Amino acid sequence: MNIFITKQIPQAGLDLLQEAGITYTIAGKTLPQEELIAQVKQYDALLSAGFVKADAAFLEACSHLKVLSLFSVGYDNVDMAAATRLGIPVGNTPGVLSRATADTAFLLMLAVSRKAFYNYHKILDGKWQEFEPVADLGIELYGKTLGIFGLGKIGYEMAKKCRAAFDMQVIYHNRNPNPEAEKELEARYVSFDELLAQSDVLSVHANFSPETKGLFNKEAFAKMNPGSIFINTARGGLHNESDLKEALDNQTIWGAGLDVTNPEPMNPGNPLLKMPNVCVLPHIGSATVETRNAMAVMAAKNAIAGLKGERLPTVVNAAVYEK
């Protein structure tokens, strides 16, 4: 049994593969799609770390795969219907990155509220001048309203932090109500339009899908209040970046914090990077030693189970077992 791994993953996952008697090859670089397909055809399984476009054409060409293990919680890059039809179980790494990603959302919220990145660069640029009482003012978060779009595990962790640190009121919009959050955090379910209108901080934690693609656009930003902050640590495709810039330029909203951009990587000349009330990070939501180790272990366990013909511990397309 062997597995192709698209990028270096933490040793904790590799050790598990080795203990299970599975040989592995790690790609030395990002491969073009055709070259990747040619490589994967020589292996029983694929562990995808980083973006791999596993569309129907890719999966058809690699239909021999016993398992596709993702080093991520998101799976929007996989044609799940095609994978299920071809009998390829797909595993992801949910849960283990919830706290780290929520930490990043919290970091961005606080950094935006105090224009932290902009003021740091003022020091680097030699523009730290003497004290001015009305210069570079931020906004406080105490008692404000936090709106969560997608109150799952990550959104819950974000809401919990905001309640504890700033006594923020929590509202949310989901496909389904979250009774636990309503009980423990006094979260209140609202419509999407109410979420936009009532949030002082709107933090996005939803899955990327055809329904959510570009959902935060000019029309959505226009419904937000002018003192609000938009945070996205989910997927860049959920927001329209030119519409976001326009909303910031026109002071339709107050600020924005992004760990994900549209597209990725962000062009270093992007004007958002120069705005005082914008903070951008290079998709580091899960980038802690502890979280990445846990992701590697979970991805390895999915791969091992698939190669043994067993049900994946965290399978995305459970319907594959109903065939």
Coordinates of C-alpha atoms in Angstrom, one line a residue:
M1 CA 0.0 0.0 0.0
N2 CA 1.3 3.4 -0.9
I3 CA 0.2 7.0 -0.7
F4 CA 1.1 10.2 -2.5
I5 CA 1.2 13.4 -0.4
T6 CA 1.1 16.7 -2.1
K7 CA 3.1 18.7 0.5
Q8 CA 5.1 18.1 3.6
I9 CA 2.9 17.4 6.6
P10 CA 4.0 17.2 10.3
Q11 CA 5.9 14.1 11.3
A12 CA 3.1 12.9 13.6
G13 CA 1.1 11.9 10.6
L14 CA 4.0 10.4 8.7
D15 CA 4.9 8.3 11.7
L16 CA 1.4 6.8 11.8
L17 CA 1.6 5.9 8.1
Q18 CA 4.9 4.2 8.6
E19 CA 3.7 2.3 11.6
A20 CA 0.8 1.0 9.5
G21 CA 3.3 -0.3 6.9
I22 CA 2.3 2.3 4.3
T23 CA 5.0 3.8 2.1
Y24 CA 4.6 7.4 1.1
T25 CA 6.0 9.9 -1.4
I26 CA 5.9 13.6 -0.7
A27 CA 5.9 15.9 -3.7
G28 CA 8.8 18.3 -3.7
K29 CA 6.8 21.1 -5.3
T30 CA 3.4 22.0 -6.5
L31 CA 2.7 20.0 -9.6
P32 CA 0.7 21.0 -12.7
Q33 CA -2.7 19.2 -12.9
E34 CA -1.6 16.8 -15.7
E35 CA 1.7 15.9 -13.9
L36 CA -0.2 15.4 -10.6
I37 CA -2.6 13.0 -12.3
A38 CA 0.3 11.1 -13.8
Q39 CA 1.9 10.8 -10.3
V40 CA -1.3 9.9 -8.5
K41 CA -2.0 7.0 -10.9
Q42 CA 1.0 5.2 -9.4
Y43 CA -0.4 5.2 -5.9
D44 CA -3.3 3.7 -4.0
A45 CA -4.2 6.8 -2.1
L46 CA -3.8 10.6 -2.1
L47 CA -3.3 12.8 0.9
S48 CA -4.0 16.4 -0.3
A49 CA -2.3 19.1 1.7
G50 CA -2.9 22.5 0.1
F51 CA -5.2 23.2 -2.9
V52 CA -5.7 20.3 -5.3
K53 CA -8.5 20.7 -7.9
A54 CA -10.1 17.3 -7.4
D55 CA -12.9 17.9 -10.0
A56 CA -14.7 15.2 -12.0
A57 CA -12.0 15.0 -14.6
F58 CA -9.3 14.5 -12.0
L59 CA -11.3 11.9 -10.1
E60 CA -12.2 10.0 -13.3
A61 CA -8.5 9.9 -14.2
C62 CA -7.7 8.6 -10.7
S63 CA -10.7 6.4 -10.2
H64 CA -8.5 3.7 -8.8
L65 CA -7.9 5.6 -5.6
K66 CA -9.0 3.8 -2.4
V67 CA -9.2 7.1 -0.5
L68 CA -8.7 10.8 -0.8
S69 CA -7.6 12.2 2.5
L70 CA -7.8 16.0 2.9
F71 CA -5.4 18.0 5.2
S72 CA -8.2 20.5 5.7
V73 CA -11.7 20.8 7.1
G74 CA -13.0 22.4 3.8
Y75 CA -13.7 20.3 0.8
D76 CA -15.1 22.7 -1.7
N77 CA -12.2 21.8 -4.1
V78 CA -13.6 18.2 -4.4
D79 CA -16.4 17.2 -6.7
M80 CA -18.1 15.1 -4.0
A81 CA -20.8 13.7 -6.3
A82 CA -18.1 12.4 -8.6
A83 CA -16.1 10.9 -5.8
T84 CA -19.1 9.1 -4.4
R85 CA -20.1 7.8 -7.8
L86 CA -16.6 6.5 -8.4
G87 CA -16.6 4.9 -4.9
I88 CA -13.8 7.1 -3.5
P89 CA -14.3 7.9 0.2
V90 CA -13.1 11.5 1.0
G91 CA -11.9 12.3 4.5
N92 CA -11.3 15.7 6.1
T93 CA -10.1 17.1 9.5
P94 CA -13.0 18.7 11.3
G95 CA -13.0 19.9 14.9
V96 CA -9.2 19.9 15.6
L97 CA -8.7 23.4 14.1
S98 CA -11.8 25.1 15.6
R99 CA -10.0 26.9 18.4
A100 CA -7.0 28.0 16.4
T101 CA -9.1 29.4 13.6
A102 CA -11.4 31.1 16.1
D103 CA -8.3 32.6 17.7
T104 CA -7.3 34.0 14.3
A105 CA -10.8 35.6 13.8
F106 CA -10.6 37.1 17.3
L107 CA -7.1 38.4 16.6
L108 CA -8.3 40.1 13.4
M109 CA -11.3 41.6 15.1
L110 CA -9.2 43.2 17.8
A111 CA -6.4 44.3 15.3
V112 CA -9.0 45.9 13.0
S113 CA -10.7 47.7 15.8
R114 CA -7.4 49.4 16.8
K115 CA -5.9 49.7 13.2
A116 CA -3.0 47.7 14.5
F117 CA -1.4 46.6 11.2
Y118 CA -1.6 50.2 9.8
N119 CA 0.0 51.7 12.9
Y120 CA 2.7 49.1 13.0
H121 CA 3.7 50.1 9.5
K122 CA 3.8 53.7 10.5
I123 CA 6.7 52.8 12.8
L124 CA 8.5 51.0 10.0
D125 CA 7.9 53.9 7.6
G126 CA 9.3 56.4 10.1
K127 CA 5.9 58.1 10.6
W128 CA 5.6 57.7 14.3
Q129 CA 5.1 61.3 15.3
E130 CA 4.4 63.0 18.6
F131 CA 1.1 62.4 20.4
E132 CA -2.0 63.7 18.7
P133 CA -5.3 63.3 20.6
V134 CA -7.5 62.7 17.6
A135 CA -5.2 60.7 15.4
D136 CA -5.5 57.0 14.6
L137 CA -8.5 56.4 16.7
G138 CA -10.0 52.9 16.9
I139 CA -13.3 51.6 18.3
E140 CA -14.0 49.6 21.4
L141 CA -15.7 46.2 21.4
Y142 CA -17.2 46.1 24.9
G143 CA -20.9 45.3 24.9
K144 CA -21.1 45.3 21.1
T145 CA -23.1 42.8 19.0
L146 CA -21.2 39.9 17.4
G147 CA -22.9 38.4 14.4
I148 CA -21.9 34.9 13.3
F149 CA -22.6 33.6 9.9
G150 CA -22.2 29.8 10.2
L151 CA -22.4 29.0 14.0
G152 CA -20.7 25.6 13.8
K153 CA -17.7 24.6 15.9
I154 CA -15.4 27.5 14.8
G155 CA -18.2 30.0 15.1
Y156 CA -19.1 28.7 18.5
E157 CA -15.5 29.1 19.7
M158 CA -15.4 32.7 18.3
A159 CA -18.6 33.6 20.0
K160 CA -17.4 32.1 23.3
K161 CA -14.3 34.2 23.3
C162 CA -16.1 37.4 22.5
R163 CA -18.7 36.8 25.2
A164 CA -15.9 36.2 27.8
A165 CA -13.6 39.0 26.7
F166 CA -16.0 41.8 25.8
D167 CA -19.4 40.7 27.0
M168 CA -20.6 40.9 23.4
Q169 CA -24.1 39.9 22.5
V170 CA -24.3 37.1 20.0
I171 CA -26.6 36.8 17.1
Y172 CA -26.3 34.2 14.3
H173 CA -27.6 32.9 11.0
N174 CA -27.4 29.2 10.2
R175 CA -29.2 26.7 8.0
N176 CA -30.4 25.3 11.3
P177 CA -30.7 26.7 14.8
N178 CA -27.9 25.9 17.3
P179 CA -29.6 25.1 20.7
E180 CA -26.3 24.7 22.5
A181 CA -25.2 28.2 21.6
E182 CA -28.6 29.6 22.5
K183 CA -28.4 28.0 25.9
E184 CA -24.7 28.5 26.8
L185 CA -24.0 31.8 25.1
E186 CA -27.5 33.3 24.9
A187 CA -27.1 33.5 21.2
R188 CA -30.1 34.6 19.2
Y189 CA -31.1 33.3 15.8
V190 CA -31.9 36.0 13.2
S191 CA -32.5 36.2 9.5
F192 CA -29.6 37.0 7.1
D193 CA -30.8 40.6 6.6
E194 CA -31.2 41.0 10.4
L195 CA -27.6 39.6 10.9
L196 CA -26.3 42.2 8.4
A197 CA -28.2 45.1 10.0
Q198 CA -27.6 44.3 13.7
S199 CA -24.0 43.2 13.8
D200 CA -21.2 45.4 15.0
V201 CA -18.8 42.7 14.1
L202 CA -19.8 40.1 11.5
S203 CA -17.6 37.0 11.5
V204 CA -17.9 34.5 8.7
H205 CA -17.5 30.8 9.5
A206 CA -19.6 29.0 6.9
N207 CA -18.7 26.4 4.4
F208 CA -18.1 27.6 0.8
S209 CA -20.7 26.3 -1.6
P210 CA -22.6 27.5 -4.7
E211 CA -25.2 29.0 -2.3
T212 CA -22.6 31.0 -0.3
K213 CA -20.3 32.0 -3.2
G214 CA -20.0 35.8 -3.3
L215 CA -22.8 36.1 -0.7
F216 CA -21.0 39.1 1.0
N217 CA -21.2 41.5 -1.9
K218 CA -22.2 45.1 -2.6
E219 CA -25.9 44.5 -1.7
A220 CA -25.0 42.7 1.6
F221 CA -22.4 45.4 2.7
A222 CA -25.0 48.1 2.0
K223 CA -27.2 46.5 4.6
M224 CA -24.5 46.6 7.3
N225 CA -24.1 49.5 9.7
P226 CA -21.4 52.1 9.0
G227 CA -19.6 51.3 12.3
S228 CA -19.3 47.6 11.6
I229 CA -16.4 45.3 11.1
F230 CA -16.4 42.4 8.6
I231 CA -14.2 39.3 9.4
N232 CA -13.7 36.3 7.1
T233 CA -11.6 33.3 8.2
A234 CA -13.6 30.7 6.2
R235 CA -13.1 30.9 2.5
G236 CA -12.3 33.9 0.3
G237 CA -14.9 33.0 -2.2
L238 CA -17.7 34.0 0.3
H239 CA -16.9 37.7 -0.2
N240 CA -16.5 39.9 -3.3
E241 CA -13.3 41.7 -2.8
S242 CA -13.9 44.7 -5.1
D243 CA -17.3 45.2 -3.4
L244 CA -15.6 45.0 0.0
K245 CA -13.1 47.7 -1.0
E246 CA -15.9 49.9 -2.3
A247 CA -17.8 49.5 1.0
L248 CA -14.7 50.5 3.0
D249 CA -13.9 53.4 0.6
N250 CA -17.5 54.7 1.0
Q251 CA -17.5 54.1 4.7
T252 CA -20.5 51.8 4.3
I253 CA -18.7 49.6 6.9
W254 CA -15.9 50.6 9.3
G255 CA -13.3 47.9 8.8
A256 CA -12.4 44.4 7.7
G257 CA -10.1 41.5 8.8
L258 CA -9.3 38.7 6.4
D259 CA -7.4 35.5 6.8
V260 CA -8.8 34.3 3.4
T261 CA -8.8 36.4 0.2
N262 CA -10.4 36.2 -3.2
P263 CA -8.2 35.2 -5.0
E264 CA -5.4 33.6 -3.0
P265 CA -2.7 34.4 -2.7
M266 CA -3.5 38.1 -2.5
N267 CA -1.7 40.4 -4.9
P268 CA 0.8 42.4 -2.9
G269 CA -0.4 45.5 -4.7
N270 CA -4.0 45.0 -3.6
P271 CA -5.2 48.4 -2.2
L272 CA -6.8 46.7 0.8
L273 CA -3.3 46.2 2.2
K274 CA -2.8 49.9 2.4
M275 CA -6.1 50.8 4.2
P276 CA -5.8 51.9 7.8
N277 CA -8.8 49.9 9.0
V278 CA -8.0 46.6 7.2
C279 CA -5.9 43.7 8.5
V280 CA -5.0 40.8 6.2
L281 CA -3.3 37.5 7.1
P282 CA -2.1 34.8 4.6
H283 CA -4.6 32.0 5.5
I284 CA -2.9 31.0 8.8
G285 CA -6.1 30.1 10.7
S286 CA -4.9 26.6 11.7
A287 CA -1.2 27.4 11.8
T288 CA -0.2 26.3 15.2
V289 CA 2.1 23.3 16.1
E290 CA -0.6 21.6 18.1
T291 CA -3.4 22.1 15.5
R292 CA -1.3 21.0 12.5
N293 CA 0.0 17.9 14.3
A294 CA -3.6 17.0 15.1
M295 CA -4.6 17.6 11.5
A296 CA -1.8 15.4 10.3
V297 CA -2.8 12.6 12.6
M298 CA -6.5 12.8 11.5
A299 CA -5.5 12.9 7.8
A300 CA -3.2 9.9 8.3
K301 CA -6.0 7.9 10.1
N302 CA -8.4 8.6 7.3
A303 CA -5.8 7.4 4.8
I304 CA -5.0 4.2 6.7
A305 CA -8.6 3.3 7.2
G306 CA -9.3 3.8 3.5
L307 CA -6.4 1.7 2.4
K308 CA -7.5 -1.1 4.7
G309 CA -11.0 -0.9 3.3
E310 CA -12.5 0.4 6.5
R311 CA -14.8 3.3 7.1
L312 CA -13.0 6.6 7.4
P313 CA -13.1 8.2 10.9
T314 CA -14.2 11.5 9.5
V315 CA -15.7 10.8 6.1
V316 CA -17.3 13.6 4.1
N317 CA -19.3 11.6 1.6
A318 CA -20.8 8.9 3.8
A319 CA -23.1 7.9 0.9
V320 CA -20.1 6.1 -0.6
Y321 CA -20.7 3.3 1.8
E322 CA -24.3 2.9 0.9
K323 CA -23.5 1.7 -2.7

